[in-house]
Amino acid sequence: MSEDIENLKGFIGMQHAITDSINQSDLDIRKELYSNILVTGGNTMTQGFVTRLQKEIPDIAPQNLRVKVSSSQTGSLTEY
């Protein structure tokens, strides 16, 4: 079991990847980015994925920001 955990060092969760990316953006647009998170395709189609992100991101995002996570209904068929 501890070997499995050792192998995961250096990996971050999706919620951390999203907040790290937003926090590296220009300060003036962060509020807008947090309120317009769109996930699509692949593992994002897993039942409860969006709900979990919607719950976890506000816990690590800057305080007093509105966080809204949405997903496409068609998954990998979505055009960007």
CSV table of C-alpha atoms in Angstrom, one decimal, residues 8 10 13 15 17 21 28 34 37 39 46 50 59 65-66 69 71-72 80:
chain,number,residue,atom,x,y,z
A,8,LEU,CA,1.7,8.9,-6.7
A,10,GLY,CA,4.2,14.5,-7.7
A,13,GLY,CA,-5.8,16.3,-8.2
A,15,GLN,CA,-9.2,20.5,-8.5
A,17,ALA,CA,-4.6,21.6,-11.5
A,21,SER,CA,-3.9,27.2,-13.7
A,28,ASP,CA,-7.9,40.8,-13.5
A,34,TYR,CA,-13.5,30.7,-11.5
A,37,ILE,CA,-15.0,26.4,-15.5
A,39,VAL,CA,-14.9,20.3,-18.3
A,46,THR,CA,-17.8,10.0,-14.8
A,50,VAL,CA,-18.7,17.8,-11.8
A,59,ASP,CA,-12.3,24.8,-0.6
A,65,LEU,CA,-15.2,34.0,-5.3
A,66,ARG,CA,-18.1,32.3,-7.0
A,69,VAL,CA,-18.3,24.1,-12.8
A,71,SER,CA,-19.7,20.1,-18.3
A,72,SER,CA,-20.8,19.5,-21.9
A,80,TYR,CA,-14.4,24.1,-28.9
